Tab-separated table of C-alpha atoms in Angstrom:
chain	number	residue	atom	x	y	z
Q	6	UNK	CA	-33.942	4.869	-0.797
Q	7	UNK	CA	-32.319	2.511	1.674
Q	8	UNK	CA	-28.765	2.571	2.935
Q	9	UNK	CA	-26.440	0.747	5.284
Q	10	UNK	CA	-24.962	2.741	8.157
Q	11	UNK	CA	-21.226	2.360	8.734
Q	12	UNK	CA	-18.204	4.054	10.257
Q	13	UNK	CA	-14.477	4.171	9.744
Q	14	UNK	CA	-12.227	4.336	12.775
Q	15	UNK	CA	-8.569	4.508	13.730
Q	16	UNK	CA	-6.494	4.861	16.872
Q	17	UNK	CA	-7.544	8.519	17.008
Q	18	UNK	CA	-11.034	7.565	18.204
Q	19	UNK	CA	-9.536	5.991	21.344
Q	20	UNK	CA	-11.310	3.144	23.136
Q	21	UNK	CA	-14.624	2.381	21.427
Q	22	UNK	CA	-17.699	0.854	23.032
Q	23	UNK	CA	-18.578	-1.405	20.098
Q	24	UNK	CA	-21.811	-2.613	21.668
Q	25	UNK	CA	-22.995	1.010	21.875
Q	26	UNK	CA	-21.949	1.511	18.249
Q	27	UNK	CA	-24.017	-1.507	17.223
Q	28	UNK	CA	-26.972	-0.304	19.319
Q	29	UNK	CA	-26.870	3.046	17.484
Q	30	UNK	CA	-27.761	1.300	14.236
Q	31	UNK	CA	-24.288	1.045	12.712
Q	32	UNK	CA	-24.050	-2.146	10.648
Q	33	UNK	CA	-20.435	-2.141	9.496
Q	34	UNK	CA	-17.052	-0.744	10.475
Q	35	UNK	CA	-13.990	-0.147	8.360
Q	36	UNK	CA	-10.933	-0.245	10.609
Q	37	UNK	CA	-7.703	1.587	9.812
Q	38	UNK	CA	-5.057	-1.120	9.673
Q	39	UNK	CA	-2.138	1.179	8.914
Q	40	UNK	CA	-0.629	3.360	6.262
Q	41	UNK	CA	2.307	4.437	4.233
Q	42	UNK	CA	2.093	8.185	4.789
Q	43	UNK	CA	4.713	8.215	7.569
Q	44	UNK	CA	6.791	5.223	6.526
Q	45	UNK	CA	5.035	1.866	6.705
Q	46	UNK	CA	3.176	1.533	10.004
Q	47	UNK	CA	0.316	-0.309	11.665
Q	48	UNK	CA	-2.471	1.437	13.548
Q	49	UNK	CA	-2.000	0.786	17.262
Q	50	UNK	CA	-5.683	-0.101	17.816
Q	51	UNK	CA	-6.313	-2.004	14.572
Q	52	UNK	CA	-6.411	-5.519	16.001
Q	53	UNK	CA	-8.433	-4.490	19.062
Q	54	UNK	CA	-10.941	-2.552	16.956
Q	55	UNK	CA	-11.238	-5.299	14.343
Q	56	UNK	CA	-12.024	-8.127	16.775
Q	57	UNK	CA	-14.173	-6.038	19.127
Q	58	UNK	CA	-16.306	-4.789	16.223
Q	59	UNK	CA	-16.753	-8.388	15.047
Q	60	UNK	CA	-17.645	-9.514	18.568
Q	61	UNK	CA	-20.328	-6.821	18.669
Q	62	UNK	CA	-21.865	-8.323	15.530
Q	63	UNK	CA	-20.774	-5.760	12.948
Q	64	UNK	CA	-19.578	-6.560	9.445
Q	65	UNK	CA	-15.912	-5.546	9.407
Q	66	UNK	CA	-13.268	-4.549	6.927
Q	67	UNK	CA	-9.908	-2.853	7.005
Q	68	UNK	CA	-8.423	0.127	5.234
Q	69	UNK	CA	-4.927	1.229	4.330
Q	70	UNK	CA	-4.056	4.943	4.259
Q	71	UNK	CA	-1.970	5.313	1.085
Q	72	UNK	CA	1.356	7.038	1.416
Q	73	UNK	CA	2.482	7.103	-2.197
Q	74	UNK	CA	5.598	4.974	-1.702
Q	75	UNK	CA	6.054	1.683	-3.524
Q	76	UNK	CA	2.478	0.438	-4.034
Q	77	UNK	CA	3.397	-3.242	-3.902
Q	78	UNK	CA	5.238	-2.769	-0.595
Q	79	UNK	CA	2.276	-0.868	0.834
Q	80	UNK	CA	-0.127	-3.572	-0.383
Q	81	UNK	CA	2.025	-6.287	1.206
Q	82	UNK	CA	2.047	-4.368	4.501
Q	83	UNK	CA	-1.723	-3.984	4.309
Q	84	UNK	CA	-2.194	-7.717	3.767
Q	85	UNK	CA	0.111	-8.436	6.706
Q	86	UNK	CA	-1.937	-6.053	8.864
Q	87	UNK	CA	-5.165	-7.826	7.850
Q	88	UNK	CA	-3.745	-11.262	8.659
Q	89	UNK	CA	-4.929	-13.742	9.589
Q	90	UNK	CA	-7.332	-13.273	6.707
Q	91	UNK	CA	-10.939	-14.155	7.386
Q	92	UNK	CA	-13.752	-14.972	5.011
Q	93	UNK	CA	-15.793	-11.910	4.003
Q	94	UNK	CA	-13.099	-9.411	5.009
Q	95	UNK	CA	-13.427	-6.188	3.032
Q	96	UNK	CA	-10.233	-4.506	1.880
Q	97	UNK	CA	-10.213	-0.741	1.294
Q	98	UNK	CA	-7.575	1.650	-0.039
Q	99	UNK	CA	-7.939	5.162	1.417
Q	100	UNK	CA	-6.488	7.587	-1.160
Q	101	UNK	CA	-6.054	11.182	0.059
Q	102	UNK	CA	-2.631	12.266	-1.183
Q	103	UNK	CA	-1.311	14.214	-4.153
Q	104	UNK	CA	0.676	12.007	-6.511
Q	105	UNK	CA	2.043	12.339	-10.030
Q	106	UNK	CA	0.286	9.156	-11.184
Q	107	UNK	CA	-2.608	8.468	-8.808
Q	108	UNK	CA	-4.438	6.124	-11.178
Q	109	UNK	CA	-1.336	4.043	-11.879
Q	110	UNK	CA	-0.406	3.905	-8.191
Q	111	UNK	CA	-3.887	2.781	-7.147
Q	112	UNK	CA	-4.057	0.215	-9.952
Q	113	UNK	CA	-0.760	-1.341	-8.849
Q	114	UNK	CA	-1.812	-1.447	-5.175
Q	115	UNK	CA	-5.234	-2.907	-5.955
Q	116	UNK	CA	-3.795	-5.464	-8.386
Q	117	UNK	CA	-1.225	-6.592	-5.798
Q	118	UNK	CA	-3.914	-7.146	-3.162
Q	119	UNK	CA	-6.060	-9.016	-5.674
Q	120	UNK	CA	-3.134	-11.181	-6.809
Q	121	UNK	CA	-2.284	-12.136	-3.234
Q	122	UNK	CA	-5.706	-12.588	-1.590
Q	123	UNK	CA	-8.151	-12.957	-4.480
Q	124	UNK	CA	-10.421	-9.996	-3.708
Q	125	UNK	CA	-10.707	-6.542	-5.256
Q	126	UNK	CA	-10.264	-3.746	-2.702
Q	127	UNK	CA	-12.626	-0.820	-2.618
Q	128	UNK	CA	-11.196	2.633	-3.314
Q	129	UNK	CA	-12.161	5.283	-0.766
Q	130	UNK	CA	-11.579	8.999	-1.390
Q	131	UNK	CA	-13.290	12.364	-1.116
Q	132	UNK	CA	-14.899	14.098	-4.063
Q	133	UNK	CA	-12.269	16.830	-4.377
Q	134	UNK	CA	-9.487	14.255	-4.658
Q	135	UNK	CA	-11.472	12.366	-7.271
Q	136	UNK	CA	-11.816	15.439	-9.444
C-alpha cells in the first residue's frame, strides 16, 4: 500500500522550519486558518504557515475548526481566511464538537463553501466523533 505523508499545523506548533518538514518526507500540509469555537477568529500563524509551506514545495490546504455557531457565518469567515484563493487550494472542515445536528451543520457549512468557491471541502474528524 502507498500513502502520502502530511501534517496539520496551527499557531500552537510555533515557528516551523518548512524546509526541514519537506526534507522529512512530508508532502502536504493542512494549515489551521481559524475557527468558530471561541467566537470567530483567525489563527495568528495561518498566513505565515501557508506561504512558507508553499515556498518549501509542499501541497497546501487550510482547515477551519468548527465552533457550532451559524455554519454560513463560519464558512464565510473560513473563505475570508483562505483569501486570496489560489488554484488547487484544499478546504477542510475540522469537526470535533458535540452538536445537536452535526450532519445538518456540516452540510450547511460545506454547501456554503461550495456555493462560494466551487470546491467541496473535506471533512476531518476522529473516529469516536464519527460514531
